[in-house]
Short mmCIF file of C-alpha atoms in Angstrom, two decimals:
data_model
loop_
_atom_site.label_atom_id
_atom_site.label_comp_id
_atom_site.label_asym_id
_atom_site.label_seq_id
_atom_site.Cartn_x
_atom_site.Cartn_y
_atom_site.Cartn_z
CA UNK A 29 54.59 104.10 200.65
CA UNK A 30 54.66 100.64 202.14
CA UNK A 31 54.84 97.71 199.71
CA UNK A 32 52.79 94.62 200.54
CA UNK A 33 53.63 91.19 199.13
CA UNK A 34 50.91 88.54 199.09
CA UNK A 35 51.76 84.88 198.68
CA UNK A 36 49.92 83.23 195.82
CA UNK A 37 48.15 79.92 195.62
CA UNK A 38 49.86 76.62 194.98
CA UNK A 39 51.26 75.97 191.53
CA UNK A 40 48.46 75.40 189.05
CA UNK A 41 48.58 72.07 187.26
CA UNK A 42 48.78 72.44 183.47
CA UNK A 43 46.08 70.88 181.34
CA UNK A 44 44.53 71.32 177.89
CA UNK A 45 43.20 74.86 178.49
CA UNK A 46 45.62 77.38 176.97
CA UNK A 47 45.55 81.17 176.72
CA UNK A 48 47.56 82.39 173.73
CA UNK A 49 48.32 86.03 172.92
CA UNK A 50 48.78 85.97 169.15
CA UNK A 51 46.40 87.93 166.88
CA UNK A 52 43.77 85.94 165.00
CA UNK A 53 40.18 86.20 163.74
CA UNK A 54 38.25 87.00 166.92
CA UNK A 55 39.31 88.27 170.33
CA UNK A 56 41.72 86.45 172.61
CA UNK A 57 40.36 84.32 175.43
CA UNK A 58 40.53 85.16 179.13
CA UNK A 59 40.76 82.83 182.18
CA UNK A 60 37.07 83.41 182.93
CA UNK A 61 36.14 81.99 179.49
CA UNK A 62 36.93 78.50 180.73
CA UNK A 63 33.47 78.49 182.36
CA UNK A 64 31.80 78.10 178.94
CA UNK A 65 34.67 76.61 176.92
CA UNK A 66 35.12 73.50 179.07
CA UNK A 67 31.54 72.22 178.79
CA UNK A 68 31.59 73.04 175.08
CA UNK A 69 34.76 71.09 174.19
CA UNK A 70 33.57 68.14 176.30
CA UNK A 71 30.24 68.07 174.45
CA UNK A 72 30.86 65.42 171.78
CA UNK A 73 27.78 66.36 169.78
CA UNK A 74 28.80 70.03 169.69
CA UNK A 75 32.34 69.22 168.53
CA UNK A 76 31.06 66.85 165.84
CA UNK A 77 29.22 69.85 164.32
CA UNK A 78 31.78 72.54 165.16
CA UNK A 79 32.77 74.80 162.25
CA UNK A 80 36.49 75.43 162.52
CA UNK A 81 37.88 78.82 161.47
CA UNK A 82 40.68 78.99 158.89
CA UNK A 83 44.25 78.78 160.15
CA UNK A 84 46.57 81.76 159.73
CA UNK A 85 49.67 80.86 157.72
CA UNK A 86 53.06 82.37 158.48
CA UNK A 87 56.33 81.46 156.80
CA UNK A 88 59.34 81.65 159.11
CA UNK A 89 62.82 82.03 157.67
CA UNK A 90 65.65 80.93 159.93
CA UNK A 91 69.26 81.69 159.12
CA UNK A 92 71.60 78.80 159.73
CA UNK A 93 75.31 78.20 159.44
CA UNK A 94 75.76 74.66 158.16
CA UNK A 95 79.17 73.08 158.43
CA UNK A 96 80.81 71.49 155.44
CA UNK A 97 83.62 69.12 156.28
CA UNK A 98 86.57 68.57 154.00
CA UNK A 99 87.00 64.84 153.38
CA UNK A 100 90.37 65.15 151.67
CA UNK A 101 92.38 64.42 154.82
CA UNK A 102 92.61 68.03 156.01
CA UNK A 103 91.04 69.15 159.28
CA UNK A 104 89.28 72.22 157.90
CA UNK A 105 85.57 72.78 158.55
CA UNK A 106 83.77 75.44 156.54
CA UNK A 107 80.71 77.28 157.86
CA UNK A 108 78.31 78.12 155.03
CA UNK A 109 75.34 80.42 155.72
CA UNK A 110 71.97 79.12 154.60
CA UNK A 111 68.30 79.74 155.28
CA UNK A 112 65.54 77.32 156.19
CA UNK A 113 61.89 78.13 155.62
CA UNK A 114 59.19 76.66 157.82
CA UNK A 115 55.44 76.96 157.32
CA UNK A 116 53.59 77.57 160.59
CA UNK A 117 49.79 77.56 160.96
CA UNK A 118 47.95 79.21 163.88
CA UNK A 119 44.41 78.17 164.76
CA UNK A 120 41.65 80.39 166.12
CA UNK A 121 41.71 80.64 169.95
CA UNK A 122 38.63 78.48 170.52
CA UNK A 123 39.76 75.98 167.85
CA UNK A 124 43.16 75.85 169.51
CA UNK A 125 41.59 74.74 172.79
CA UNK A 126 39.53 72.08 170.99
CA UNK A 127 42.68 70.71 169.37
CA UNK A 128 44.46 70.91 172.74
CA UNK A 129 41.69 68.98 174.51
CA UNK A 130 41.72 66.18 171.93
CA UNK A 131 45.52 66.18 171.97
CA UNK A 132 45.38 65.48 175.70
CA UNK A 133 42.92 62.62 175.15
CA UNK A 134 45.11 61.13 172.43
CA UNK A 135 48.26 61.57 174.53
CA UNK A 136 46.76 59.52 177.36
CA UNK A 137 45.72 56.78 174.92
CA UNK A 138 49.16 56.94 173.26
CA UNK A 139 50.95 56.53 176.61
CA UNK A 140 48.91 53.40 177.33
CA UNK A 141 49.74 52.03 173.88
CA UNK A 142 53.52 52.59 174.06
CA UNK A 143 53.64 50.88 177.46
CA UNK A 144 51.64 48.00 175.99
CA UNK A 145 54.02 47.45 173.07
CA UNK A 146 57.19 48.22 175.05
CA UNK A 147 58.54 51.39 173.39
CA UNK A 148 58.01 53.87 176.21
CA UNK A 149 61.72 54.65 176.54
CA UNK A 150 62.62 55.23 172.89
CA UNK A 151 60.13 57.98 171.90
CA UNK A 152 61.34 61.17 173.56
CA UNK A 153 59.65 64.14 171.84
CA UNK A 154 56.38 65.82 172.91
CA UNK A 155 55.92 63.67 175.99
CA UNK A 156 56.08 64.18 179.75
CA UNK A 157 58.50 61.56 181.07
CA UNK A 158 59.48 61.76 184.74
CA UNK A 159 63.20 61.84 185.44
CA UNK A 160 62.51 59.76 188.53
CA UNK A 161 59.17 57.91 188.19
CA UNK A 162 59.19 57.06 191.92
CA UNK A 163 58.92 60.74 192.92
CA UNK A 164 55.78 62.81 192.32
CA UNK A 165 57.70 66.10 192.28
CA UNK A 166 60.40 64.88 189.91
CA UNK A 167 60.96 67.15 186.91
CA UNK A 168 60.23 65.89 183.43
CA UNK A 169 63.05 64.78 181.16
CA UNK A 170 64.30 67.18 178.48
CA UNK A 171 66.74 66.95 175.58
CA UNK A 172 69.66 67.17 178.05
CA UNK A 173 68.58 63.91 179.69
CA UNK A 174 67.84 62.14 176.39
CA UNK A 175 71.23 63.10 174.98
CA UNK A 176 72.88 61.95 178.21
CA UNK A 177 71.13 58.56 177.96
CA UNK A 178 72.65 58.02 174.50
CA UNK A 179 76.14 59.14 175.57
CA UNK A 180 76.10 57.01 178.71
CA UNK A 181 75.11 53.94 176.69
CA UNK A 182 78.33 54.34 174.70
CA UNK A 183 80.47 54.93 177.80
CA UNK A 184 78.93 51.96 179.62
CA UNK A 185 79.94 49.51 176.88
CA UNK A 186 83.73 49.20 177.25
CA UNK A 187 85.82 46.85 175.10
CA UNK A 188 83.23 47.10 172.28
CA UNK A 189 83.51 49.16 169.10
CA UNK A 190 80.18 50.91 168.55
CA UNK A 191 78.49 52.87 165.78
CA UNK A 192 76.01 55.75 166.21
CA UNK A 193 73.86 56.49 163.17
CA UNK A 194 71.65 59.58 162.97
CA UNK A 195 68.71 59.77 160.55
CA UNK A 196 66.46 62.66 159.57
CA UNK A 197 63.00 62.22 158.00
CA UNK A 198 62.39 64.44 154.99
CA UNK A 199 59.55 67.00 155.42
CA UNK A 200 58.10 64.98 158.27
CA UNK A 201 54.81 66.78 159.02
CA UNK A 202 54.14 67.50 155.35
CA UNK A 203 54.27 63.81 154.40
CA UNK A 204 52.15 62.09 157.06
CA UNK A 205 49.72 59.87 155.16
CA UNK A 206 46.11 60.62 156.15
CA UNK A 207 44.87 57.05 155.73
CA UNK A 208 47.61 55.60 157.90
CA UNK A 209 47.17 58.38 160.49
CA UNK A 210 43.44 57.71 160.71
CA UNK A 211 44.06 53.98 161.17
CA UNK A 212 46.43 54.58 164.08
CA UNK A 213 44.07 57.18 165.56
CA UNK A 214 41.27 54.57 165.65
CA UNK A 215 43.69 52.00 167.00
CA UNK A 216 44.83 53.89 170.09
CA UNK A 217 41.35 55.10 171.12
CA UNK A 218 39.95 51.62 170.36
CA UNK A 219 37.02 53.01 168.37
CA UNK A 220 36.57 50.04 166.06
CA UNK A 221 35.84 50.47 162.36
CA UNK A 222 35.20 54.23 162.39
CA UNK A 223 36.25 57.30 164.33
CA UNK A 224 33.55 58.76 166.59
CA UNK A 225 31.85 61.81 164.97
CA UNK A 226 33.63 64.30 167.26
CA UNK A 227 37.06 62.74 166.64
CA UNK A 228 36.35 62.55 162.92
CA UNK A 229 35.52 66.27 162.75
CA UNK A 230 38.83 67.09 164.48
CA UNK A 231 40.69 64.67 162.16
CA UNK A 232 39.06 66.18 159.05
CA UNK A 233 39.94 69.73 160.06
CA UNK A 234 43.57 68.93 160.81
CA UNK A 235 44.09 67.10 157.50
CA UNK A 236 41.79 68.96 155.07
CA UNK A 237 42.07 72.42 156.58
CA UNK A 238 41.73 75.93 155.16
CA UNK A 239 43.99 78.90 155.86
CA UNK A 240 44.54 82.62 155.32
CA UNK A 241 47.91 84.21 154.57
CA UNK A 242 48.88 86.44 157.49
CA UNK A 243 50.08 89.27 155.22
CA UNK A 244 46.81 89.22 153.24
CA UNK A 245 44.76 89.36 156.44
CA UNK A 246 46.78 92.28 157.79
CA UNK A 247 46.54 94.22 154.50
CA UNK A 248 42.76 93.75 154.45
CA UNK A 249 42.18 94.99 158.02
CA UNK A 250 45.15 97.27 158.76
CA UNK A 251 42.83 100.28 158.88
CA UNK A 252 40.78 98.72 161.70
CA UNK A 253 42.97 96.39 163.78
CA UNK A 254 41.42 95.64 167.18
CA UNK A 255 43.65 96.81 170.05
CA UNK A 256 43.30 96.88 173.83
CA UNK A 257 43.34 100.40 175.27
CA UNK A 258 42.58 99.74 178.94
CA UNK A 259 41.81 96.32 180.48
CA UNK A 260 38.73 94.84 178.78
CA UNK A 261 38.25 97.91 176.59
CA UNK A 262 38.87 97.53 172.85
CA UNK A 263 39.14 99.92 169.94
CA UNK A 264 39.74 99.69 166.19
CA UNK A 265 42.75 101.69 164.96
CA UNK A 266 44.99 101.97 161.91
CA UNK A 267 48.38 100.24 162.13
CA UNK A 268 50.88 100.90 159.34
CA UNK A 269 53.12 97.85 159.66
CA UNK A 270 52.66 94.30 160.90
CA UNK A 271 55.75 94.71 163.09
CA UNK A 272 53.90 97.33 165.16
CA UNK A 273 51.10 94.97 166.27
CA UNK A 274 52.68 94.07 169.59
CA UNK A 275 53.64 97.61 170.56
CA UNK A 276 50.14 98.84 169.72
CA UNK A 277 48.68 96.07 171.94
CA UNK A 278 46.76 94.47 169.07
CA UNK A 279 44.56 91.56 170.17
CA UNK A 280 42.90 90.58 166.86
CA UNK A 281 43.01 91.34 163.15
CA UNK A 282 39.22 91.44 163.03
CA UNK A 283 36.13 90.12 164.77
CA UNK A 284 34.63 86.68 164.11
CA UNK A 285 31.78 88.32 162.19
CA UNK A 286 34.29 89.38 159.51
CA UNK A 287 34.97 85.81 158.42
CA UNK A 288 32.27 86.08 155.73
CA UNK A 289 33.95 89.22 154.41
CA UNK A 290 37.28 87.32 154.30
CA UNK A 291 35.61 84.48 152.38
CA UNK A 292 33.94 86.89 149.93
CA UNK A 293 37.32 88.51 149.23
CA UNK A 294 38.72 85.10 148.29
CA UNK A 295 41.40 85.20 151.01
CA UNK A 296 40.57 81.74 152.38
CA UNK A 297 42.56 79.00 150.69
CA UNK A 298 41.68 75.32 150.91
CA UNK A 299 44.40 72.80 151.66
CA UNK A 300 42.00 70.02 150.69
CA UNK A 301 43.20 69.81 147.07
CA UNK A 302 46.60 69.71 145.40
CA UNK A 303 47.15 72.42 142.79
CA UNK A 304 49.95 72.40 140.24
CA UNK A 305 50.20 75.19 137.68
CA UNK A 306 46.66 76.25 138.56
CA UNK A 307 45.21 72.78 137.90
CA UNK A 308 43.41 70.64 140.48
CA UNK A 309 45.35 67.38 140.84
CA UNK A 310 42.93 65.77 143.30
CA UNK A 311 42.51 65.40 147.06
CA UNK A 312 45.49 65.96 149.30
CA UNK A 313 46.34 62.69 150.98
CA UNK A 314 49.36 63.78 153.01
CA UNK A 315 50.38 66.41 155.53
CA UNK A 316 49.22 68.09 158.73
CA UNK A 317 49.98 71.69 159.74
CA UNK A 318 52.86 72.53 162.05
CA UNK A 319 51.84 74.86 164.85
CA UNK A 320 48.53 73.36 165.96
CA UNK A 321 48.35 71.95 169.52
CA UNK A 322 47.53 68.45 168.24
CA UNK A 323 50.17 68.09 165.50
CA UNK A 324 53.00 66.88 167.74
CA UNK A 325 50.84 64.18 169.32
CA UNK A 326 49.65 62.99 165.91
CA UNK A 327 53.27 62.71 164.72
CA UNK A 328 53.99 60.27 167.55
CA UNK A 329 50.76 58.35 166.91
CA UNK A 330 51.72 58.01 163.24
CA UNK A 331 55.14 56.49 164.02
CA UNK A 332 53.95 53.79 166.44
CA UNK A 333 54.71 50.76 164.27
CA UNK A 334 57.98 52.10 162.90
CA UNK A 335 59.19 52.83 166.43
CA UNK A 336 58.24 49.31 167.49
CA UNK A 337 60.12 47.70 164.59
CA UNK A 338 63.23 49.86 165.03
CA UNK A 339 63.32 49.32 168.78
CA UNK A 340 62.94 45.54 168.40
CA UNK A 341 65.81 45.42 165.89
CA UNK A 342 68.18 47.46 168.05
CA UNK A 343 67.34 45.48 171.19
CA UNK A 344 68.04 42.21 169.36
CA UNK A 345 71.59 43.37 168.57
CA UNK A 346 72.29 44.91 172.02
CA UNK A 347 71.79 48.49 170.88
CA UNK A 348 69.43 51.38 171.61
CA UNK A 349 67.03 53.43 169.47
CA UNK A 350 65.73 56.93 170.17
CA UNK A 351 63.46 59.22 168.14
CA UNK A 352 63.02 62.91 168.89
CA UNK A 353 60.33 64.05 166.40
CA UNK A 354 61.95 63.53 162.96
CA UNK A 355 65.49 63.02 164.33
CA UNK A 356 66.41 59.40 165.02
CA UNK A 357 69.52 57.77 166.40
CA UNK A 358 70.55 54.11 166.50
CA UNK A 359 73.56 52.98 168.53
CA UNK A 360 74.81 49.38 168.28
CA UNK A 361 77.95 47.22 167.87
CA UNK A 362 79.84 48.28 164.75
CA UNK A 363 79.35 44.92 162.99
CA UNK A 364 75.63 45.70 162.50
CA UNK A 365 76.13 49.07 160.79
CA UNK A 366 74.95 48.07 157.30
CA UNK A 367 72.03 46.06 158.66
CA UNK A 368 70.70 49.00 160.66
CA UNK A 369 71.12 51.53 157.83
CA UNK A 370 69.35 49.28 155.34
CA UNK A 371 66.52 48.60 157.80
CA UNK A 372 65.82 52.30 158.36
CA UNK A 373 66.06 53.26 154.68
CA UNK A 374 63.72 50.47 153.57
CA UNK A 375 61.20 50.23 156.43
CA UNK A 376 60.49 53.97 156.48
CA UNK A 377 59.07 53.61 152.94
CA UNK A 378 56.31 51.37 154.33
CA UNK A 379 55.03 54.47 156.15
CA UNK A 380 55.12 56.70 153.04
CA UNK A 381 58.12 58.61 154.41
CA UNK A 382 61.71 59.08 153.28
CA UNK A 383 65.08 59.35 155.03
CA UNK A 384 67.27 62.28 153.95
CA UNK A 385 70.49 60.57 152.84
CA UNK A 386 72.36 63.88 152.86
CA UNK A 387 71.67 64.29 156.58
CA UNK A 388 72.40 60.69 157.57
CA UNK A 389 75.64 60.52 159.58
CA UNK A 390 77.62 57.53 160.78
CA UNK A 391 80.01 57.83 163.75
CA UNK A 392 82.42 55.06 164.76
CA UNK A 393 83.35 54.79 168.42
CA UNK A 394 86.57 52.79 168.64
CA UNK A 395 87.53 51.61 172.11
CA UNK A 396 91.11 52.26 173.32
CA UNK A 397 92.07 49.74 176.00
CA UNK A 398 95.12 51.71 177.14
CA UNK A 399 93.17 54.93 177.78
CA UNK A 400 90.00 53.04 178.77
CA UNK A 401 87.69 55.14 176.60
CA UNK A 402 86.05 55.39 173.17
CA UNK A 403 87.25 57.76 170.44
CA UNK A 404 84.84 59.14 167.84
CA UNK A 405 85.38 59.45 164.09
CA UNK A 406 82.84 60.04 161.32
CA UNK A 407 82.46 57.72 158.33
CA UNK A 408 81.74 59.37 154.99
CA UNK A 409 78.88 57.38 153.43
CA UNK A 410 79.93 58.34 149.89
CA UNK A 411 83.65 57.60 150.01
CA UNK A 412 83.50 55.11 152.92
CA UNK A 413 86.53 56.92 154.39
CA UNK A 414 86.94 57.65 158.11
CA UNK A 415 87.17 61.36 158.92
CA UNK A 416 88.87 62.34 162.18
CA UNK A 417 87.87 66.02 162.33
CA UNK A 418 84.24 65.60 163.44
CA UNK A 419 82.47 64.29 166.52
CA UNK A 420 79.01 62.94 167.28
CA UNK A 421 76.30 65.64 167.53
CA UNK A 422 72.92 64.85 169.06
CA UNK A 423 70.11 67.02 170.48
CA UNK A 424 72.30 70.10 170.76
CA UNK A 425 75.41 68.43 172.21
CA UNK A 426 78.76 67.16 170.97
CA UNK A 427 80.26 63.90 172.26
CA UNK A 428 83.76 62.62 171.50
CA UNK A 429 83.41 59.25 173.23
CA UNK A 430 84.17 60.56 176.73
CA UNK A 431 83.69 64.34 177.04
CA UNK A 432 80.49 66.27 176.27
CA UNK A 433 80.10 69.87 175.09
CA UNK A 434 77.24 72.10 174.00
CA UNK A 435 77.18 72.47 170.23
CA UNK A 436 79.42 75.30 169.07
CA UNK A 437 76.58 76.71 166.93
CA UNK A 438 74.42 77.07 170.07
CA UNK A 439 77.16 79.04 171.86
CA UNK A 440 77.62 81.24 168.78
CA UNK A 441 73.88 81.80 168.57
CA UNK A 442 73.81 82.91 172.22
CA UNK A 443 76.51 85.53 171.60
CA UNK A 444 74.86 86.73 168.37
CA UNK A 445 71.59 87.30 170.24
CA UNK A 446 73.48 89.10 173.01
CA UNK A 447 75.21 91.41 170.56
CA UNK A 448 71.95 92.14 168.72
CA UNK A 449 70.15 92.90 172.01
CA UNK A 450 72.86 95.38 173.07
CA UNK A 451 72.79 97.09 169.67
CA UNK A 452 68.99 97.42 169.76
CA UNK A 453 69.10 98.67 173.35
CA UNK A 454 71.51 101.44 172.45
CA UNK A 455 69.45 102.45 169.40
CA UNK A 456 66.10 102.65 171.21
CA UNK A 457 67.66 104.39 174.20
CA UNK A 458 68.39 107.47 172.08
CA UNK A 459 65.52 107.16 169.58
CA UNK A 460 62.42 107.56 171.71
CA UNK A 461 60.28 110.44 172.87
CA UNK A 462 59.67 109.36 176.45
CA UNK A 463 61.07 110.56 179.77
CA UNK A 464 63.53 107.65 179.77
CA UNK A 465 65.40 108.90 176.68
CA UNK A 466 69.13 108.24 177.10
CA UNK A 467 68.58 105.73 179.91
CA UNK A 468 69.76 102.16 179.35
CA UNK A 469 67.56 99.46 180.89
CA UNK A 470 70.41 97.28 182.12
CA UNK A 471 68.23 94.95 184.19
CA UNK A 472 66.65 93.48 181.04
CA UNK A 473 70.07 92.69 179.58
CA UNK A 474 71.31 91.14 182.85
CA UNK A 475 68.16 89.03 183.00
CA UNK A 476 68.52 87.67 179.46
CA UNK A 477 72.25 87.16 179.13
CA UNK A 478 73.86 86.63 182.52
CA UNK A 479 73.69 84.36 185.55
CA UNK A 480 71.61 87.06 187.29
CA UNK A 481 68.57 85.93 185.31
CA UNK A 482 69.46 82.25 185.24
CA UNK A 483 67.40 81.22 188.26
CA UNK A 484 63.94 79.84 187.54
CA UNK A 485 61.35 81.45 189.79
CA UNK A 486 57.71 82.46 190.00
CA UNK A 487 56.91 86.04 189.14
CA UNK A 488 55.42 88.65 191.46
CA UNK A 489 52.82 90.83 189.74
CA UNK A 490 51.40 94.20 190.72
CA UNK A 491 47.79 94.18 191.92
CA UNK A 492 45.52 95.65 189.17
CA UNK A 493 43.95 98.24 191.49
CA UNK A 494 46.55 98.67 194.28
CA UNK A 495 49.93 99.94 193.08
CA UNK A 496 51.76 99.04 196.32
CA UNK A 497 50.48 95.45 196.52
CA UNK A 498 52.20 92.54 194.77
CA UNK A 499 51.07 88.93 194.62
CA UNK A 500 52.82 85.71 193.63
CA UNK A 501 51.35 84.79 190.25
CA UNK A 502 51.25 81.49 188.33
CA UNK A 503 53.73 82.87 185.79
CA UNK A 504 57.38 81.86 185.76
CA UNK A 505 60.70 83.33 184.73
CA UNK A 506 62.13 80.24 183.07
CA UNK A 507 65.69 81.51 183.05
CA UNK A 508 67.93 81.94 180.01
CA UNK A 509 70.65 80.14 178.08
CA UNK A 510 72.84 80.08 181.19
CA UNK A 511 70.10 78.10 182.94
CA UNK A 512 70.22 75.54 180.14
CA UNK A 513 74.02 75.35 180.27
CA UNK A 514 73.98 74.91 184.07
CA UNK A 515 71.40 72.12 183.83
CA UNK A 516 73.51 70.32 181.24
CA UNK A 517 76.64 70.80 183.35
CA UNK A 518 74.96 69.25 186.41
CA UNK A 519 73.25 66.43 184.48
CA UNK A 520 75.91 65.13 182.10
CA UNK A 521 79.08 63.73 183.69
CA UNK A 522 82.54 64.39 182.22
CA UNK A 523 81.53 67.56 180.41
CA UNK A 524 83.50 70.68 179.44
CA UNK A 525 80.55 73.05 179.47
CA UNK A 526 81.91 75.30 182.22
CA UNK A 527 84.91 76.09 180.03
CA UNK A 528 82.62 76.98 177.13
CA UNK A 529 80.65 79.48 179.23
CA UNK A 530 83.37 80.96 181.44
CA UNK A 531 83.86 84.06 179.25
CA UNK A 532 80.19 85.04 179.07
CA UNK A 533 80.44 87.48 182.02
CA UNK A 534 83.54 89.17 180.57
CA UNK A 535 81.97 89.44 177.10
CA UNK A 536 78.74 90.77 178.60
CA UNK A 537 80.53 93.69 180.28
CA UNK A 538 82.59 94.44 177.19
CA UNK A 539 79.36 95.02 175.30
CA UNK A 540 77.92 97.00 178.21
CA UNK A 541 80.89 99.40 178.10
CA UNK A 542 80.40 99.93 174.37
CA UNK A 543 76.77 101.03 174.64
CA UNK A 544 77.60 103.35 177.55
CA UNK A 545 80.35 105.05 175.57
#
């Protein structure tokens, strides 16, 4: 049988319209639904009266290995396992596109504002910043480029002792003050005294929202989960465990009509009020949900004035300031260390936020004239002693004053995922009832964990009705961790990343031999 390959259309430009595949209340959207969604979300009167569905709440637990450094003069570094919980909220598919549309509008207004007040270079998260603004096809900057900017600032200031101070904002999204957020929202869209009705409805439903626990929703409808059997054909079936949703091709927990049943069962919880020990303590005045398409944009909008103040201070003392979401770094001559720390700790309070002292780190970069380079040592804020067994870590990289490496924890995480994938592959190879029992799908492993799958490319998809015809789709294989390492190696000068990754091919085949045995 002859295979035909059809070239696809030009790359589609991304905009606010998003198709997500998670399960929610109501069916997932399809590309054709844009025909009615676009006029609806652009209808200001309709959005001002739109009734938003409750979010679905999921609590993610991430295992981390935090390092604890001995400050007694020894060089030992202990790795202590810990867990971090994060509350994520998913909006209904139509609501998600409404939030996405208004996020795009706010992003455009925000970009105009940051250019106006001169802080376009210091805010790096959740924005599309061209690597080369003079070229239309230039890629956007990522954390590799932002980290490189900070490292190069240090290297390009010879004969000066510098200090790099990293700050972390405590529970950032949970503590955004609604009154201050609303004031900045009005400011950037230039709406005057009040938000327009459509903007106000979006604001109200992102600050005083309701939600349903994912486990409760699954338990209520697990006997009749909506799944896709053949394209555009749906059926309600029983699914025993939430982990089986993907394999069973589940598309929704229930239909939109079931929302009244959910409300009658008391599953919908209001985030509008603060409850302590079962008592209503009044209206909630802080916090927006993580996970909605508009949350990241609102976080940047909220920090406008703080970013302006911090940037002005650092510029006045020949330093630089960068903020990536709730992670901030200030680099300046070492004489201004106390001034900068005090400014950040005090000024952040004006925005109803707090710096985590335990996560604040101070790194001294002493310049050596003989070797013509800086050397990095950490200062312990409690004892005021200089510790020589740590180096500056920022946005996933380590920097010692001259050489750059990927964080050791990122390399370890890559190998842990590789080992887990091989173990799972071996298990499912011999524990299935299909014709492929005993067969290892090596191509998947090569794609995820080797240079074979490191190239970014558009995906060819099979034609829905012609098995021998493939067309170039709008989907992409975005590569893997090797892609990221290669980008960092090519972007950041004087790095030792190649040495960190040189054993990945050898380790990959060691694991491959084990599962074949």
